[in-house]
Tab-separated table of C-alpha atoms in Angstrom:
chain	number	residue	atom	x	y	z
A	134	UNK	CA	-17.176	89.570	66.531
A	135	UNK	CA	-15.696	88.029	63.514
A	136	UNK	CA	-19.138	87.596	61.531
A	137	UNK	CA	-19.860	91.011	62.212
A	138	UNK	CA	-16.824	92.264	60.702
A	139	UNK	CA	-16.723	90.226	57.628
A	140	UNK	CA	-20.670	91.401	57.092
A	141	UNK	CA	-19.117	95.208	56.931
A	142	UNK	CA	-16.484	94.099	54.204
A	143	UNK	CA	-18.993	92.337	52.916
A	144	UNK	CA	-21.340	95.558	52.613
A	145	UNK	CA	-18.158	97.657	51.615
A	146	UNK	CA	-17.681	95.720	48.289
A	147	UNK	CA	-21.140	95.552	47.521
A	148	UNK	CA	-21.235	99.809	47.704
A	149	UNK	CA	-18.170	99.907	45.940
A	150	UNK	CA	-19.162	97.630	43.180
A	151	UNK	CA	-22.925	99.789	42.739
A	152	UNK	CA	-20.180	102.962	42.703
A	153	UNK	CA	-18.629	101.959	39.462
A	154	UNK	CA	-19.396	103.450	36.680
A	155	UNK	CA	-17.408	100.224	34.451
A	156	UNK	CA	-19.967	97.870	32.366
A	157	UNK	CA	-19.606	94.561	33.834
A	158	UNK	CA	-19.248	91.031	32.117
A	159	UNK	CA	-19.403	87.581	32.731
A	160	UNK	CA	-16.162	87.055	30.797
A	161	UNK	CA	-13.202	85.324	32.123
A	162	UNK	CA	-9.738	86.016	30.754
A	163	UNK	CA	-7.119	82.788	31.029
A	164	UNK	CA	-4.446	83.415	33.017
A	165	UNK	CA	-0.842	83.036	32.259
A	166	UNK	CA	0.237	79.678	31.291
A	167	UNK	CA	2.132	78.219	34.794
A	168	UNK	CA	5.756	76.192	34.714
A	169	UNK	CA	5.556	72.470	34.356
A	170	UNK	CA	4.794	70.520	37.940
A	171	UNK	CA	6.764	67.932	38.269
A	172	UNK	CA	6.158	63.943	37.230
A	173	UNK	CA	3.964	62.103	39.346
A	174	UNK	CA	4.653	59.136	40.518
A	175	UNK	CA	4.125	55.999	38.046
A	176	UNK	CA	0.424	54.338	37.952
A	177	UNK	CA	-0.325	50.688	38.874
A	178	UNK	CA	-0.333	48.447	36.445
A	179	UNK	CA	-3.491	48.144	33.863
A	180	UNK	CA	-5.598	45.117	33.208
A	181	UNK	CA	-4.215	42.498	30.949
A	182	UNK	CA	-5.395	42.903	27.484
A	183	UNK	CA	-6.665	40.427	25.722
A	184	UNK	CA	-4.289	37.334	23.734
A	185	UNK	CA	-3.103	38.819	20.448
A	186	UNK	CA	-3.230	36.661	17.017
A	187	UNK	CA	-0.605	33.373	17.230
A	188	UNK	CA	2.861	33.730	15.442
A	189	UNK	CA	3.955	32.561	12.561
A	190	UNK	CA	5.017	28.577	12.943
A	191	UNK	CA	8.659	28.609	13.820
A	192	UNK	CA	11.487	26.499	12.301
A	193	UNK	CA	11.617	22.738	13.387
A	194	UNK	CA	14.088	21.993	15.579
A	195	UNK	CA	16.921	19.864	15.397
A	196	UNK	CA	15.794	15.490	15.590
A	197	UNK	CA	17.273	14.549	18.886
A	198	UNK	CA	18.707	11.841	20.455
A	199	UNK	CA	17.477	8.423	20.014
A	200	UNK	CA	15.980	6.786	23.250
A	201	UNK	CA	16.436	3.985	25.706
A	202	UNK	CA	14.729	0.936	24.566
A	203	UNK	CA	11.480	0.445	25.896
A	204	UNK	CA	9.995	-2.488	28.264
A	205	UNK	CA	9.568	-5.608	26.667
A	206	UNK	CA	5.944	-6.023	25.674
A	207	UNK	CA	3.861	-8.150	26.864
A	208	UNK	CA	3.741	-11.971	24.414
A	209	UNK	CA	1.405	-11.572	21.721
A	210	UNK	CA	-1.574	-14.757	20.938
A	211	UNK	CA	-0.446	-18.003	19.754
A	212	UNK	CA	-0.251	-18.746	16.108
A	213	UNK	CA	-1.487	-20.845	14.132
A	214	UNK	CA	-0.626	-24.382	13.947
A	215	UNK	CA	1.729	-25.216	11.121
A	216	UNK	CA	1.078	-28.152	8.645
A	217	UNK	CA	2.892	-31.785	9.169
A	218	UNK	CA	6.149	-31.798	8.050
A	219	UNK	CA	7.846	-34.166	5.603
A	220	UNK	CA	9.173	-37.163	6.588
A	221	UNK	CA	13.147	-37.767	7.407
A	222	UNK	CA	15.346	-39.632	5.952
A	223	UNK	CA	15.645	-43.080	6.850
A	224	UNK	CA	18.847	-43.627	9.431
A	225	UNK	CA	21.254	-46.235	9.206
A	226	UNK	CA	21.295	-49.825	9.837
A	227	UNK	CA	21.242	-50.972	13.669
A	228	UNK	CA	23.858	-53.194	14.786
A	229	UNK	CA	23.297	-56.680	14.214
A	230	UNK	CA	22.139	-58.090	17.325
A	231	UNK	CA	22.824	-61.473	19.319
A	232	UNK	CA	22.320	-64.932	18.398
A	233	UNK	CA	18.275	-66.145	20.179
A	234	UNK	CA	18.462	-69.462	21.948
A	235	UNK	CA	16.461	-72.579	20.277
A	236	UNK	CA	12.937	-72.370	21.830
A	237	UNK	CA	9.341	-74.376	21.541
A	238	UNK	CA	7.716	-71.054	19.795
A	239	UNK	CA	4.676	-72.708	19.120
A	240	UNK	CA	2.560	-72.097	21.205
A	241	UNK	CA	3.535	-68.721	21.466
A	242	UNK	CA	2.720	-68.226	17.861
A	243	UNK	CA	-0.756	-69.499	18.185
A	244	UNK	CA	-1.595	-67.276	21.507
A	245	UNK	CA	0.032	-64.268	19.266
A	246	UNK	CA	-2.165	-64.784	16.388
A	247	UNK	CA	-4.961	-65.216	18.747
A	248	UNK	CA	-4.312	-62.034	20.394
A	249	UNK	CA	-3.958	-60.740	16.892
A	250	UNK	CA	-7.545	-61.471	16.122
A	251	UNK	CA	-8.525	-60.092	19.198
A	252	UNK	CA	-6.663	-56.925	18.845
A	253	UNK	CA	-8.501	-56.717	15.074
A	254	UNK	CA	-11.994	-57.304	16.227
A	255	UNK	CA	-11.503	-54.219	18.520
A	256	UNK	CA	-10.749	-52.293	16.559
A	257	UNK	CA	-13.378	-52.812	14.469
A	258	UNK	CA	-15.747	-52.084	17.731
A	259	UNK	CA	-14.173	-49.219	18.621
A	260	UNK	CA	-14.054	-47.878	15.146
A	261	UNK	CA	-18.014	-49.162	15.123
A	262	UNK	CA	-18.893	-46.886	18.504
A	263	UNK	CA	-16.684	-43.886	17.004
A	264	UNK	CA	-18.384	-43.246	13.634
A	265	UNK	CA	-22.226	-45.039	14.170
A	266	UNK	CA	-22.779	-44.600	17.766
A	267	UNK	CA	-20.816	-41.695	18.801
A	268	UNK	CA	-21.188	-40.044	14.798
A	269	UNK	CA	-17.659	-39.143	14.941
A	270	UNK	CA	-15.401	-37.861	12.738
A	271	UNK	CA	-11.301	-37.887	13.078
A	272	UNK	CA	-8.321	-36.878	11.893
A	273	UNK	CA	-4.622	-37.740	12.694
A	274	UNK	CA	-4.871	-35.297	15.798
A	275	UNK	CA	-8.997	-35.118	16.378
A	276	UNK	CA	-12.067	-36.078	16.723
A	277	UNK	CA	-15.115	-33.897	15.509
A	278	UNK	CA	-18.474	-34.480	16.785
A	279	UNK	CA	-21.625	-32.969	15.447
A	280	UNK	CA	-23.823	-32.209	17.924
A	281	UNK	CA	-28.011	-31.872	16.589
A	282	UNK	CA	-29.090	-29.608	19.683
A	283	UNK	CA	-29.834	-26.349	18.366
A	284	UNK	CA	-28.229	-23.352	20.334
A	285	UNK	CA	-26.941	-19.843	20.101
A	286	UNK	CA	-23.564	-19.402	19.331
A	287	UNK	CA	-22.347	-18.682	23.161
A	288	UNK	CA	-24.567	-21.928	24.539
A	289	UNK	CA	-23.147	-24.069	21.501
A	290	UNK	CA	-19.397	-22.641	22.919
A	291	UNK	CA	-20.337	-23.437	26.573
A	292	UNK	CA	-21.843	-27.146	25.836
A	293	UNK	CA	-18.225	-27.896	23.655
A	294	UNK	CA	-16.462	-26.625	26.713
A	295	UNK	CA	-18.505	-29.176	29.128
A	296	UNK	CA	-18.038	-31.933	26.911
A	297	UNK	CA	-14.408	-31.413	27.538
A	298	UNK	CA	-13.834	-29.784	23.755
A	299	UNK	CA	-14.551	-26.218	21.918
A	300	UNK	CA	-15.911	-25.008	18.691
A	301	UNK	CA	-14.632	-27.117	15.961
A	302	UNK	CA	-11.631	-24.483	14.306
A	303	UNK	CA	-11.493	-25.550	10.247
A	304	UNK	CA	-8.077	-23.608	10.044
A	305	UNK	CA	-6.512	-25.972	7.609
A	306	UNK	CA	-8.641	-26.545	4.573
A	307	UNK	CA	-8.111	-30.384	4.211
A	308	UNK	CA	-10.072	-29.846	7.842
A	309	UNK	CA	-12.252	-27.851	6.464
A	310	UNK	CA	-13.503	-30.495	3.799
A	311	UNK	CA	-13.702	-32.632	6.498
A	312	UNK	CA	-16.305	-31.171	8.328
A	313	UNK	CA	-18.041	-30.312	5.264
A	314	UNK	CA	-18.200	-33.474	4.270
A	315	UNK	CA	-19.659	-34.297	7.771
A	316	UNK	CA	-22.282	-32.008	7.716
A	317	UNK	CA	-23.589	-33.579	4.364
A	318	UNK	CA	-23.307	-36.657	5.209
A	319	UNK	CA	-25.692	-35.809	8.148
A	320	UNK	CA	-27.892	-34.157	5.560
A	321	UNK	CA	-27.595	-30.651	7.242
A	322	UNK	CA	-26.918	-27.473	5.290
A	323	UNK	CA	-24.909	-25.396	8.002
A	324	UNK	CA	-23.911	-25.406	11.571
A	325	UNK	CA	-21.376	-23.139	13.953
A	326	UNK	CA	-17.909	-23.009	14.127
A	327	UNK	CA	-15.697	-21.948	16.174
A	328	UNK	CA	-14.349	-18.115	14.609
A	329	UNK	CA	-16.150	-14.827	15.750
A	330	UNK	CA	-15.395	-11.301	14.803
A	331	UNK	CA	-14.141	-9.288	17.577
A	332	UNK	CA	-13.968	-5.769	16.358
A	333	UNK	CA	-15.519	-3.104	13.671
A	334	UNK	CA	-11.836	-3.034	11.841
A	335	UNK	CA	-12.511	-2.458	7.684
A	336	UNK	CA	-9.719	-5.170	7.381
A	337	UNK	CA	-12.072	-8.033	7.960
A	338	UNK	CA	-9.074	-11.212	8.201
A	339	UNK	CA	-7.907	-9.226	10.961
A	340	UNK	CA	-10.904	-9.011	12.687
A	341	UNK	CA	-12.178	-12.033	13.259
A	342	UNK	CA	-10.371	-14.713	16.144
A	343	UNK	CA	-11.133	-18.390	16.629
A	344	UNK	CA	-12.623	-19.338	20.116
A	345	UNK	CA	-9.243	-20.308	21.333
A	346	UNK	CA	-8.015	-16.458	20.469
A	347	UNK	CA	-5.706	-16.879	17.682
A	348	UNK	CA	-6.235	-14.976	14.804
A	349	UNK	CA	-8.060	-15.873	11.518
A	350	UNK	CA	-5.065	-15.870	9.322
A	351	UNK	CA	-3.783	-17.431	6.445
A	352	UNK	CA	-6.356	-20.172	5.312
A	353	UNK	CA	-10.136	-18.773	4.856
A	354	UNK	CA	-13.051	-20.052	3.245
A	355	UNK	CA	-15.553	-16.693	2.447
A	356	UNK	CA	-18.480	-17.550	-0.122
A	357	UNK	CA	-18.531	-15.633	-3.025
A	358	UNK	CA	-21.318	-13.358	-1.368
A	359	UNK	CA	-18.854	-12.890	1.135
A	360	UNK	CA	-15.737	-11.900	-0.797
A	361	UNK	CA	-17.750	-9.574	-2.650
A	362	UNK	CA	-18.953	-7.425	0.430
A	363	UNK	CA	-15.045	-8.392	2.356
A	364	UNK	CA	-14.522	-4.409	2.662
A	365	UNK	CA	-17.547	-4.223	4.772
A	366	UNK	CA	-17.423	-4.078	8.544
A	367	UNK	CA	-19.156	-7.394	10.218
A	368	UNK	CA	-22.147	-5.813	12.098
A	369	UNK	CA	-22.523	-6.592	15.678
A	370	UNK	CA	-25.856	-8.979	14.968
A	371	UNK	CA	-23.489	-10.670	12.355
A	372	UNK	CA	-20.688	-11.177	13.679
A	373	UNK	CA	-20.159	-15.215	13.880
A	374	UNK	CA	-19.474	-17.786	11.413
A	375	UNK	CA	-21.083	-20.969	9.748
A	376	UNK	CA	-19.934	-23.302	8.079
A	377	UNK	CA	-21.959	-24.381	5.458
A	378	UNK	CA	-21.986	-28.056	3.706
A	379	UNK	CA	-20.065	-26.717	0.903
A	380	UNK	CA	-17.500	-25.840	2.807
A	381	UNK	CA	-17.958	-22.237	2.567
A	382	UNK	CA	-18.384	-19.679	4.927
A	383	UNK	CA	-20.800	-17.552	6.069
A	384	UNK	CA	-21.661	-14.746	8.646
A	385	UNK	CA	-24.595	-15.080	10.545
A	386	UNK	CA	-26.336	-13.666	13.800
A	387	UNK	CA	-24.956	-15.248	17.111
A	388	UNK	CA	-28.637	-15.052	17.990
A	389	UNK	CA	-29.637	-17.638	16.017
A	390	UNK	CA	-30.170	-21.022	17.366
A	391	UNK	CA	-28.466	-23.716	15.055
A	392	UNK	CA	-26.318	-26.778	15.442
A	393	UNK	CA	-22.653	-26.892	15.548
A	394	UNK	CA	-19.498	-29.142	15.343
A	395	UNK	CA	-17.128	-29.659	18.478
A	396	UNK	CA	-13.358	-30.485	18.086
A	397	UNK	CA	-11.147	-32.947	20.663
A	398	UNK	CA	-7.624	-32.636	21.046
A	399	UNK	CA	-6.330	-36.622	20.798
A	400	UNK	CA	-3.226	-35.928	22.569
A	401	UNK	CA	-4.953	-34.533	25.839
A	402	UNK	CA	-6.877	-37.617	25.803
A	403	UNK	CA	-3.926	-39.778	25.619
A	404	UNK	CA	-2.047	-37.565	27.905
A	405	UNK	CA	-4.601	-38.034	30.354
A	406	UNK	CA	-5.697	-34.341	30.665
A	407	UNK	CA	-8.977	-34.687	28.729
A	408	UNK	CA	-12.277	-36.267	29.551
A	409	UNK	CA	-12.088	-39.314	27.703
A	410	UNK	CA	-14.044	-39.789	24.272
A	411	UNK	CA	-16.499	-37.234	23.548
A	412	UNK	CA	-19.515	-37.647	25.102
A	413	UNK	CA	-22.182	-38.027	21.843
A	414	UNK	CA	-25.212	-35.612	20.793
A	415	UNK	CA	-28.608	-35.881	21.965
């Protein structure tokens, strides 16, 4: 019922609209302009843009208070032994002691000298097996012995270490000239010692260590080739020391195979921590 009625409206307009005698157009007037609707509600939130340009550096702040002291650090390597000292003045007089009784000394005096000559001609043997036998040489505080089996600078550490010694350490140069000497006298040219580099530093006295980890400090014995390239980093190929029979130094490759000097302590000997005397070179 109601489509058929809205088809007869629908007819009506479309007879009223032929009627007209007005042109039409297809143009559309605006309206009046309608009151302001009220604001809507406000919008979530956009994206976050993206990090502007950094400020201008501000104004340092004030210093502040100084700190608790820190934790005592752990004890650094052991320096370098210092030279002998000078002797002390002599001390006074003892006091004069008690009368001896009369005594037949005689015989005493002959068994002392005897024991005297005894004492001398060992001396001389022991003094024979130390510097022909053994091929020793000493000081007031060690024995060096130069051992003829040619090794790479770790091996030539290791066999010191067996023999109950290390590297020989020239860190005194009166030692230094001894050991030179040695190695002449032996009619070698150069052998190992005991000082290695340990690092890349520039500063080359600070980067070297002897093989019983103190630093190289103090007395050093570069050549002249040496000196003149002492700015330049050891490499790691070069990074070990010779000694040569001048008593310069040198650095060489730990890779090579050469001979070397080993150093005893005299006091661990006597002390009975050592091994007795050095056992000699094949």
């Amino acid at each position: 019922m109601m489509g058929l009625l809205e088809f007869f409206v629908f007819m009506a307009v479309v007879s009223f609209v032929s009627a007209s005698t007005e042109v039409c157009t297809n143009t559309l007037l605006p309206g009046a302009k309608g009151e302001q609707g009220d604001i809507g509600q406000e919008g979530d939130p956009g994206k976050m843009g993206k990090n502007g340009p950094p400020g201008l550096t501000g104004v340092p702040g004030e210093i502040g208070i100084k700190g608790e002291m820190g934790h005592t650090g752990k004890m650094g390597p052991t320096g370098a032994k210092g030279d002998k000292g000078d002797s002390g003045l002599e001390g006074p007089c003892g006091v004069k002691g008690k009368p001896g009784t009369n005594c037949d000394c005689g015989k005493y005096r002959k068994v002392l000298g005897q024991l005297d000559v005894n004492l001398g001609k060992l001396r001389n043997a022991v003094k024979f097996v130390k510097n022909v036998i053994l091929g020793l040489a000493e000081t007031d505080e060690w024995y060096y012995l130069l051992v003829k089996e040619p090794k790479r600078f770790r091996e030539a550490s290791m066999n010191c270490k067996l023999r109950g010694g290390t590297l020989a350490m020239p860190k005194i140069s009166s030692t230094n000239r001894l050991m030179a000497d040695y190695i002449s006298q032996a009619g070698l040219t150069r052998v190992y010692i005991g000082l290695q580099a340990q690092s890349m530093d520039p500063d080359r006295s600070n980067s070297y260590v002897y093989v019983d980890s103190s630093p190289l400090q103090g007395f050093t014995a570069w050549s002249q080739d040496e000196e003149l390239h002492s700015k330049v980093p050891p490499t790691t190929n070069s990074s070990c020391v010779e000694l040569l029979s001048t008593g310069a130094w040198g650095r060489i490759e730990c890779e090579a195979t050469m001979f070397f000097i080993c150093e005893f302590s005299k006091s661990r000997r006597r002390g009975g921590g050592g091994r007795g005397t050095p056992a000699s070179a094949s």
